[in-house]
Amino acid sequence: MAYCVRCGVKLEEGADVCPLCGTEVLLPSKMSEQKAPPLFPKPLPNRGSKGLDKTRKGMVELIITLSIVSELTVFLSLWLSGNLGASFIPLFCIAMATIALCLGLLASHSFSRQASLQGAVLAILVLGLDLADFVLSWSLIVLPSLGLFWMVVVYPSTKYWRKKGNRAWAWLILSPYLYLAFLNWVLAGNFTWFVPVALPAVTCLFATSALMLVWFSNRKNKRIPLADLVLAFLVVVFLSCTAFDLSLTHYQIGYFALRWSTSLLVAGLVILLFLVSVSISRRLRRYFTSHTKHR
């Protein structure tokens, strides 16, 4: 590696002039710049390109071995006892548990990937157990519940959430409606309680949540205290329970009335009034947010 004789800066390979001071680079006669051998003659392989490390590989082999032993033990036990017809459920559960454990070791350890894979395994397990008698029944309730959990909890953490934008928010809001509508259809064969009860209650929940989000996002102080978040959550829950009580009373009796949610409505309105007062009155807000002790 050559260096400038004037300023001492390191020169690039084949440079004729120093890039810093402009001094011409002159090599002695019968002397040429030799390329230094690379530190690593061959490029290093990417991490994980050769497969699993020894620890995870050993754990996967142990899990598969124990699974095979368990399958054979259960099969022989049921066969020798004359209960081979009931062997599907235990053998199927062992196989799905093996797949779930192996996926936990082999797949990426990100929350969205693991939650999606384990949820898919659980859905296959539920569907297989319900189809053991070749009739679909209770899995029609469990499977939509898993789908709703994925939409509400897992989907917002995936990389596709930012790409979809408003479409993702639309699907997130629409998923509880679809779930409740499908649940009502499975249980009753018709939309008996979805339209008069579930629809207004869920709509009130989303509406109050949206109002709180808009209110907090438009505040001058972007740092929202934890106490305000807790109080806002209580307001949303109390008002949503009130809407559910009103719609349920109208569905059962035929007119709108408050039965068990009167105290929740009063508490929600009081908390909402307190939040509005603290937000509007600067003196009141300083009183509750000051770190000094008031006597």
mmCIF file of C-alpha atoms in Angstrom:
data_model
loop_
_atom_site.group_PDB
_atom_site.id
_atom_site.type_symbol
_atom_site.label_atom_id
_atom_site.label_comp_id
_atom_site.label_asym_id
_atom_site.label_seq_id
_atom_site.Cartn_x
_atom_site.Cartn_y
_atom_site.Cartn_z
ATOM 1 C CA MET A 1 0.000 0.000 0.000
ATOM 2 C CA ALA A 2 1.468 3.367 -1.096
ATOM 3 C CA TYR A 3 1.433 6.609 0.868
ATOM 4 C CA CYS A 4 2.012 10.210 -0.265
ATOM 5 C CA VAL A 5 5.572 11.392 0.426
ATOM 6 C CA ARG A 6 4.372 14.889 1.192
ATOM 7 C CA CYS A 7 1.187 14.620 3.311
ATOM 8 C CA GLY A 8 1.258 10.930 4.185
ATOM 9 C CA VAL A 9 -2.296 10.152 3.080
ATOM 10 C CA LYS A 10 -3.017 6.575 1.985
ATOM 11 C CA LEU A 11 -3.241 6.294 -1.805
ATOM 12 C CA GLU A 12 -5.616 4.162 -3.763
ATOM 13 C CA GLU A 13 -4.289 1.362 -5.902
ATOM 14 C CA GLY A 14 -2.953 2.706 -9.231
ATOM 15 C CA ALA A 15 -3.228 6.389 -8.206
ATOM 16 C CA ASP A 16 -0.927 8.799 -10.107
ATOM 17 C CA VAL A 17 -1.669 11.932 -8.041
ATOM 18 C CA CYS A 18 -2.344 12.410 -4.344
ATOM 19 C CA PRO A 19 -6.033 13.324 -3.972
ATOM 20 C CA LEU A 20 -5.280 15.612 -0.979
ATOM 21 C CA CYS A 21 -2.259 17.708 -1.959
ATOM 22 C CA GLY A 22 -1.897 16.925 -5.663
ATOM 23 C CA THR A 23 1.681 15.611 -5.426
ATOM 24 C CA GLU A 24 2.633 13.297 -8.290
ATOM 25 C CA VAL A 25 3.146 9.690 -7.273
ATOM 26 C CA LEU A 26 6.539 8.377 -8.466
ATOM 27 C CA LEU A 27 7.606 4.786 -7.944
ATOM 28 C CA PRO A 28 11.307 3.793 -8.076
ATOM 29 C CA SER A 29 12.513 2.104 -11.255
ATOM 30 C CA LYS A 30 11.919 -1.656 -11.549
ATOM 31 C CA MET A 31 9.344 -1.416 -8.786
ATOM 32 C CA SER A 32 5.616 -1.849 -9.139
ATOM 33 C CA GLU A 33 2.870 -1.726 -6.567
ATOM 34 C CA GLN A 34 1.978 -5.197 -5.379
ATOM 35 C CA LYS A 35 -1.552 -6.105 -4.488
ATOM 36 C CA ALA A 36 -1.856 -7.136 -0.879
ATOM 37 C CA PRO A 37 -3.425 -10.552 -0.420
ATOM 38 C CA PRO A 38 -6.979 -10.331 0.944
ATOM 39 C CA LEU A 39 -7.558 -11.108 4.581
ATOM 40 C CA PHE A 40 -10.175 -13.702 3.641
ATOM 41 C CA PRO A 41 -9.338 -15.349 0.298
ATOM 42 C CA LYS A 42 -12.872 -16.672 -0.063
ATOM 43 C CA PRO A 43 -16.051 -14.708 0.738
ATOM 44 C CA LEU A 44 -17.577 -15.603 4.045
ATOM 45 C CA PRO A 45 -20.882 -17.460 3.752
ATOM 46 C CA ASN A 46 -24.017 -15.729 4.887
ATOM 47 C CA ARG A 47 -25.125 -16.457 8.397
ATOM 48 C CA GLY A 48 -27.300 -19.512 8.431
ATOM 49 C CA SER A 49 -26.577 -20.428 4.794
ATOM 50 C CA LYS A 50 -25.389 -23.884 5.815
ATOM 51 C CA GLY A 51 -28.552 -24.649 7.761
ATOM 52 C CA LEU A 52 -29.165 -24.983 11.456
ATOM 53 C CA ASP A 53 -26.596 -24.704 14.176
ATOM 54 C CA LYS A 54 -25.766 -27.783 16.190
ATOM 55 C CA THR A 55 -27.965 -26.876 19.154
ATOM 56 C CA ARG A 56 -31.197 -26.339 17.207
ATOM 57 C CA LYS A 57 -30.438 -29.264 14.905
ATOM 58 C CA GLY A 58 -30.020 -31.538 17.923
ATOM 59 C CA MET A 59 -33.277 -30.274 19.448
ATOM 60 C CA VAL A 60 -35.187 -30.863 16.198
ATOM 61 C CA GLU A 61 -33.792 -34.394 15.925
ATOM 62 C CA LEU A 62 -34.730 -35.073 19.552
ATOM 63 C CA ILE A 63 -38.275 -33.804 19.035
ATOM 64 C CA ILE A 64 -38.768 -35.925 15.906
ATOM 65 C CA THR A 65 -37.365 -39.002 17.657
ATOM 66 C CA LEU A 66 -39.638 -38.575 20.670
ATOM 67 C CA SER A 67 -42.583 -37.969 18.338
ATOM 68 C CA ILE A 68 -41.956 -41.214 16.443
ATOM 69 C CA VAL A 69 -41.618 -43.146 19.697
ATOM 70 C CA SER A 70 -44.828 -41.592 21.020
ATOM 71 C CA GLU A 71 -46.731 -42.341 17.821
ATOM 72 C CA LEU A 72 -45.627 -45.982 17.845
ATOM 73 C CA THR A 73 -46.393 -46.373 21.551
ATOM 74 C CA VAL A 74 -49.904 -44.947 21.265
ATOM 75 C CA PHE A 75 -50.641 -46.903 18.093
ATOM 76 C CA LEU A 76 -49.500 -50.241 19.541
ATOM 77 C CA SER A 77 -51.284 -49.609 22.830
ATOM 78 C CA LEU A 78 -54.615 -48.874 21.144
ATOM 79 C CA TRP A 79 -54.171 -51.696 18.653
ATOM 80 C CA LEU A 80 -53.426 -54.310 21.295
ATOM 81 C CA SER A 81 -56.299 -53.104 23.477
ATOM 82 C CA GLY A 82 -58.752 -53.259 20.587
ATOM 83 C CA ASN A 83 -59.361 -49.497 20.443
ATOM 84 C CA LEU A 84 -57.641 -48.769 17.149
ATOM 85 C CA GLY A 85 -60.696 -46.882 15.906
ATOM 86 C CA ALA A 86 -60.044 -44.148 18.497
ATOM 87 C CA SER A 87 -56.397 -43.700 17.559
ATOM 88 C CA PHE A 88 -56.827 -40.767 15.173
ATOM 89 C CA ILE A 89 -57.169 -38.016 17.779
ATOM 90 C CA PRO A 90 -54.085 -38.853 19.932
ATOM 91 C CA LEU A 91 -51.907 -39.602 16.888
ATOM 92 C CA PHE A 92 -53.030 -36.413 15.164
ATOM 93 C CA CYS A 93 -52.385 -34.311 18.301
ATOM 94 C CA ILE A 94 -48.853 -35.727 18.653
ATOM 95 C CA ALA A 95 -48.104 -34.970 14.997
ATOM 96 C CA MET A 96 -49.380 -31.384 15.230
ATOM 97 C CA ALA A 97 -47.448 -30.784 18.467
ATOM 98 C CA THR A 98 -44.293 -31.997 16.720
ATOM 99 C CA ILE A 99 -44.902 -29.623 13.809
ATOM 100 C CA ALA A 100 -45.516 -26.701 16.168
ATOM 101 C CA LEU A 101 -42.289 -27.324 18.096
ATOM 102 C CA CYS A 102 -40.236 -27.735 14.938
ATOM 103 C CA LEU A 103 -41.647 -24.543 13.447
ATOM 104 C CA GLY A 104 -40.759 -22.727 16.652
ATOM 105 C CA LEU A 105 -37.124 -23.754 16.133
ATOM 106 C CA LEU A 106 -36.836 -23.570 12.348
ATOM 107 C CA ALA A 107 -38.851 -20.478 11.404
ATOM 108 C CA SER A 108 -37.955 -16.847 12.002
ATOM 109 C CA HIS A 109 -38.355 -15.768 15.624
ATOM 110 C CA SER A 110 -40.287 -12.607 14.801
ATOM 111 C CA PHE A 111 -43.644 -12.235 16.530
ATOM 112 C CA SER A 112 -45.695 -11.919 13.342
ATOM 113 C CA ARG A 113 -44.097 -14.965 11.679
ATOM 114 C CA GLN A 114 -44.306 -17.225 14.725
ATOM 115 C CA ALA A 115 -47.850 -16.114 15.623
ATOM 116 C CA SER A 116 -49.026 -16.717 12.050
ATOM 117 C CA LEU A 117 -47.439 -20.170 11.802
ATOM 118 C CA GLN A 118 -48.559 -21.313 15.236
ATOM 119 C CA GLY A 119 -52.046 -19.974 14.551
ATOM 120 C CA ALA A 120 -52.177 -21.938 11.294
ATOM 121 C CA VAL A 121 -51.087 -25.104 13.103
ATOM 122 C CA LEU A 122 -53.740 -24.526 15.776
ATOM 123 C CA ALA A 123 -56.395 -23.965 13.108
ATOM 124 C CA ILE A 124 -55.459 -27.258 11.390
ATOM 125 C CA LEU A 125 -55.564 -29.012 14.776
ATOM 126 C CA VAL A 126 -59.027 -27.654 15.571
ATOM 127 C CA LEU A 127 -60.326 -28.522 12.110
ATOM 128 C CA GLY A 128 -58.896 -32.038 12.300
ATOM 129 C CA LEU A 129 -60.354 -32.709 15.739
ATOM 130 C CA ASP A 130 -63.776 -31.491 14.672
ATOM 131 C CA LEU A 131 -63.675 -33.563 11.470
ATOM 132 C CA ALA A 132 -62.839 -36.734 13.383
ATOM 133 C CA ASP A 133 -66.526 -37.691 13.113
ATOM 134 C CA PHE A 134 -66.780 -36.181 9.555
ATOM 135 C CA VAL A 135 -69.097 -33.392 10.754
ATOM 136 C CA LEU A 136 -68.223 -29.715 11.200
ATOM 137 C CA SER A 137 -69.717 -28.238 14.375
ATOM 138 C CA TRP A 138 -67.789 -26.367 17.087
ATOM 139 C CA SER A 139 -64.819 -25.549 14.853
ATOM 140 C CA LEU A 140 -67.037 -23.054 12.998
ATOM 141 C CA ILE A 141 -66.896 -20.930 16.174
ATOM 142 C CA VAL A 142 -63.241 -21.459 17.084
ATOM 143 C CA LEU A 143 -61.747 -20.878 13.629
ATOM 144 C CA PRO A 144 -63.311 -17.409 13.125
ATOM 145 C CA SER A 145 -62.106 -16.510 16.623
ATOM 146 C CA LEU A 146 -58.538 -17.378 15.615
ATOM 147 C CA GLY A 147 -58.962 -15.308 12.473
ATOM 148 C CA LEU A 148 -60.204 -12.326 14.474
ATOM 149 C CA PHE A 149 -57.252 -12.647 16.856
ATOM 150 C CA TRP A 150 -54.850 -12.641 13.907
ATOM 151 C CA MET A 151 -56.469 -9.581 12.345
ATOM 152 C CA VAL A 152 -56.518 -7.546 15.572
ATOM 153 C CA VAL A 153 -53.229 -8.597 17.209
ATOM 154 C CA VAL A 154 -50.900 -10.100 14.590
ATOM 155 C CA TYR A 155 -51.737 -8.261 11.363
ATOM 156 C CA PRO A 156 -50.816 -4.756 12.663
ATOM 157 C CA SER A 157 -47.296 -6.069 13.435
ATOM 158 C CA THR A 158 -46.628 -7.434 9.924
ATOM 159 C CA LYS A 159 -44.770 -5.638 7.151
ATOM 160 C CA TYR A 160 -47.919 -5.592 5.010
ATOM 161 C CA TRP A 161 -49.683 -3.272 7.457
ATOM 162 C CA ARG A 162 -47.810 -0.152 6.278
ATOM 163 C CA LYS A 163 -48.094 -1.110 2.624
ATOM 164 C CA LYS A 164 -51.883 -1.390 2.689
ATOM 165 C CA GLY A 165 -52.466 1.933 4.477
ATOM 166 C CA ASN A 166 -56.147 2.850 4.767
ATOM 167 C CA ARG A 167 -57.166 -0.519 3.349
ATOM 168 C CA ALA A 168 -55.547 -2.237 6.326
ATOM 169 C CA TRP A 169 -57.467 -0.039 8.766
ATOM 170 C CA ALA A 170 -60.688 -0.789 6.875
ATOM 171 C CA TRP A 171 -60.139 -4.546 7.192
ATOM 172 C CA LEU A 172 -59.246 -4.165 10.868
ATOM 173 C CA ILE A 173 -62.492 -2.303 11.580
ATOM 174 C CA LEU A 174 -64.566 -4.616 9.410
ATOM 175 C CA SER A 175 -63.254 -7.862 10.925
ATOM 176 C CA PRO A 176 -65.279 -7.712 14.225
ATOM 177 C CA TYR A 177 -68.467 -7.084 12.248
ATOM 178 C CA LEU A 178 -67.777 -10.048 9.966
ATOM 179 C CA TYR A 179 -66.924 -12.242 12.938
ATOM 180 C CA LEU A 180 -70.112 -11.427 14.862
ATOM 181 C CA ALA A 181 -72.269 -11.744 11.746
ATOM 182 C CA PHE A 182 -70.801 -15.147 10.930
ATOM 183 C CA LEU A 183 -71.166 -16.263 14.551
ATOM 184 C CA ASN A 184 -74.836 -15.259 14.584
ATOM 185 C CA TRP A 185 -75.418 -17.066 11.305
ATOM 186 C CA VAL A 186 -73.749 -20.270 12.554
ATOM 187 C CA LEU A 187 -75.625 -20.321 15.870
ATOM 188 C CA ALA A 188 -79.066 -19.199 14.696
ATOM 189 C CA GLY A 189 -79.066 -19.558 10.922
ATOM 190 C CA ASN A 190 -80.067 -15.910 10.623
ATOM 191 C CA PHE A 191 -79.034 -12.418 11.761
ATOM 192 C CA THR A 192 -81.218 -12.429 14.850
ATOM 193 C CA TRP A 193 -79.121 -10.430 17.341
ATOM 194 C CA PHE A 194 -76.348 -9.108 15.089
ATOM 195 C CA VAL A 195 -78.236 -6.152 13.609
ATOM 196 C CA PRO A 196 -80.232 -4.996 16.666
ATOM 197 C CA VAL A 197 -77.588 -5.669 19.368
ATOM 198 C CA ALA A 198 -74.037 -6.270 18.113
ATOM 199 C CA LEU A 199 -74.027 -3.712 15.314
ATOM 200 C CA PRO A 200 -74.836 -0.616 17.451
ATOM 201 C CA ALA A 201 -72.635 -1.755 20.347
ATOM 202 C CA VAL A 202 -69.543 -2.343 18.181
ATOM 203 C CA THR A 203 -70.212 0.870 16.249
ATOM 204 C CA CYS A 204 -70.335 2.827 19.516
ATOM 205 C CA LEU A 205 -67.056 1.189 20.586
ATOM 206 C CA PHE A 206 -65.294 2.210 17.361
ATOM 207 C CA ALA A 207 -66.850 5.682 17.337
ATOM 208 C CA THR A 208 -65.795 6.566 20.891
ATOM 209 C CA SER A 209 -62.328 5.114 20.301
ATOM 210 C CA ALA A 210 -61.943 7.193 17.135
ATOM 211 C CA LEU A 211 -63.057 10.346 18.949
ATOM 212 C CA MET A 212 -60.505 9.766 21.694
ATOM 213 C CA LEU A 213 -57.731 9.164 19.158
ATOM 214 C CA VAL A 214 -58.603 12.330 17.245
ATOM 215 C CA TRP A 215 -58.785 14.309 20.458
ATOM 216 C CA PHE A 216 -55.406 13.112 21.721
ATOM 217 C CA SER A 217 -53.741 13.562 18.319
ATOM 218 C CA ASN A 218 -54.872 17.204 18.097
ATOM 219 C CA ARG A 219 -53.599 18.153 21.543
ATOM 220 C CA LYS A 220 -50.720 20.599 21.649
ATOM 221 C CA ASN A 221 -48.811 18.456 24.092
ATOM 222 C CA LYS A 222 -48.024 15.277 22.166
ATOM 223 C CA ARG A 223 -46.815 13.551 25.317
ATOM 224 C CA ILE A 224 -49.995 12.020 26.709
ATOM 225 C CA PRO A 225 -49.921 11.046 30.402
ATOM 226 C CA LEU A 226 -50.693 7.460 31.270
ATOM 227 C CA ALA A 227 -53.527 8.572 33.541
ATOM 228 C CA ASP A 228 -55.284 10.249 30.587
ATOM 229 C CA LEU A 229 -55.011 7.058 28.535
ATOM 230 C CA VAL A 230 -56.473 4.960 31.351
ATOM 231 C CA LEU A 231 -59.343 7.402 31.889
ATOM 232 C CA ALA A 232 -60.049 7.567 28.163
ATOM 233 C CA PHE A 233 -60.118 3.767 28.025
ATOM 234 C CA LEU A 234 -62.651 3.711 30.870
ATOM 235 C CA VAL A 235 -64.833 6.235 29.042
ATOM 236 C CA VAL A 236 -64.814 4.100 25.895
ATOM 237 C CA VAL A 237 -65.667 0.922 27.815
ATOM 238 C CA PHE A 238 -68.417 2.520 29.930
ATOM 239 C CA LEU A 239 -70.137 4.221 26.979
ATOM 240 C CA SER A 240 -69.905 1.066 24.869
ATOM 241 C CA CYS A 241 -71.480 -0.973 27.686
ATOM 242 C CA THR A 242 -74.257 1.607 27.875
ATOM 243 C CA ALA A 243 -74.929 1.278 24.143
ATOM 244 C CA PHE A 244 -74.951 -2.511 24.499
ATOM 245 C CA ASP A 245 -77.438 -2.306 27.379
ATOM 246 C CA LEU A 246 -79.737 -0.003 25.409
ATOM 247 C CA SER A 247 -79.713 -2.163 22.282
ATOM 248 C CA LEU A 248 -80.103 -5.390 24.277
ATOM 249 C CA THR A 249 -83.066 -3.977 26.215
ATOM 250 C CA HIS A 250 -84.749 -2.903 22.990
ATOM 251 C CA TYR A 251 -84.119 -6.359 21.520
ATOM 252 C CA GLN A 252 -85.565 -8.202 24.523
ATOM 253 C CA ILE A 253 -88.335 -5.887 25.709
ATOM 254 C CA GLY A 254 -89.142 -3.714 22.693
ATOM 255 C CA TYR A 255 -88.151 -0.251 23.952
ATOM 256 C CA PHE A 256 -84.937 1.524 24.876
ATOM 257 C CA ALA A 257 -84.122 1.632 28.593
ATOM 258 C CA LEU A 258 -81.111 1.440 30.896
ATOM 259 C CA ARG A 259 -81.114 -1.507 33.264
ATOM 260 C CA TRP A 260 -77.646 -2.340 34.635
ATOM 261 C CA SER A 261 -75.535 0.320 32.879
ATOM 262 C CA THR A 262 -76.875 3.446 34.584
ATOM 263 C CA SER A 263 -73.935 3.686 36.984
ATOM 264 C CA LEU A 264 -71.496 3.039 34.107
ATOM 265 C CA LEU A 265 -73.024 5.872 32.076
ATOM 266 C CA VAL A 266 -72.794 8.296 35.005
ATOM 267 C CA ALA A 267 -69.191 7.294 35.721
ATOM 268 C CA GLY A 268 -68.260 7.616 32.045
ATOM 269 C CA LEU A 269 -69.788 11.095 31.770
ATOM 270 C CA VAL A 270 -68.037 12.237 34.966
ATOM 271 C CA ILE A 271 -64.658 10.985 33.719
ATOM 272 C CA LEU A 272 -65.254 12.566 30.321
ATOM 273 C CA LEU A 273 -66.132 15.899 31.963
ATOM 274 C CA PHE A 274 -62.972 15.684 34.042
ATOM 275 C CA LEU A 275 -60.827 15.015 30.947
ATOM 276 C CA VAL A 276 -62.393 17.925 29.085
ATOM 277 C CA SER A 277 -61.896 20.240 32.065
ATOM 278 C CA VAL A 278 -58.255 19.262 32.453
ATOM 279 C CA SER A 279 -57.681 19.710 28.734
ATOM 280 C CA ILE A 280 -59.334 23.153 28.563
ATOM 281 C CA SER A 281 -58.267 24.716 31.853
ATOM 282 C CA ARG A 282 -54.516 25.284 31.976
ATOM 283 C CA ARG A 283 -54.575 26.025 35.705
ATOM 284 C CA LEU A 284 -56.429 22.805 36.468
ATOM 285 C CA ARG A 285 -54.074 20.822 34.220
ATOM 286 C CA ARG A 286 -51.022 22.250 35.994
ATOM 287 C CA TYR A 287 -52.555 21.374 39.335
ATOM 288 C CA PHE A 288 -52.893 17.687 38.462
ATOM 289 C CA THR A 289 -49.659 17.390 36.446
ATOM 290 C CA SER A 290 -47.369 19.351 38.784
ATOM 291 C CA HIS A 291 -44.708 17.360 40.615
ATOM 292 C CA THR A 292 -44.897 19.638 43.667
ATOM 293 C CA LYS A 293 -46.928 18.583 46.658
ATOM 294 C CA HIS A 294 -50.100 20.519 47.333
ATOM 295 C CA ARG A 295 -51.112 20.887 50.914
#
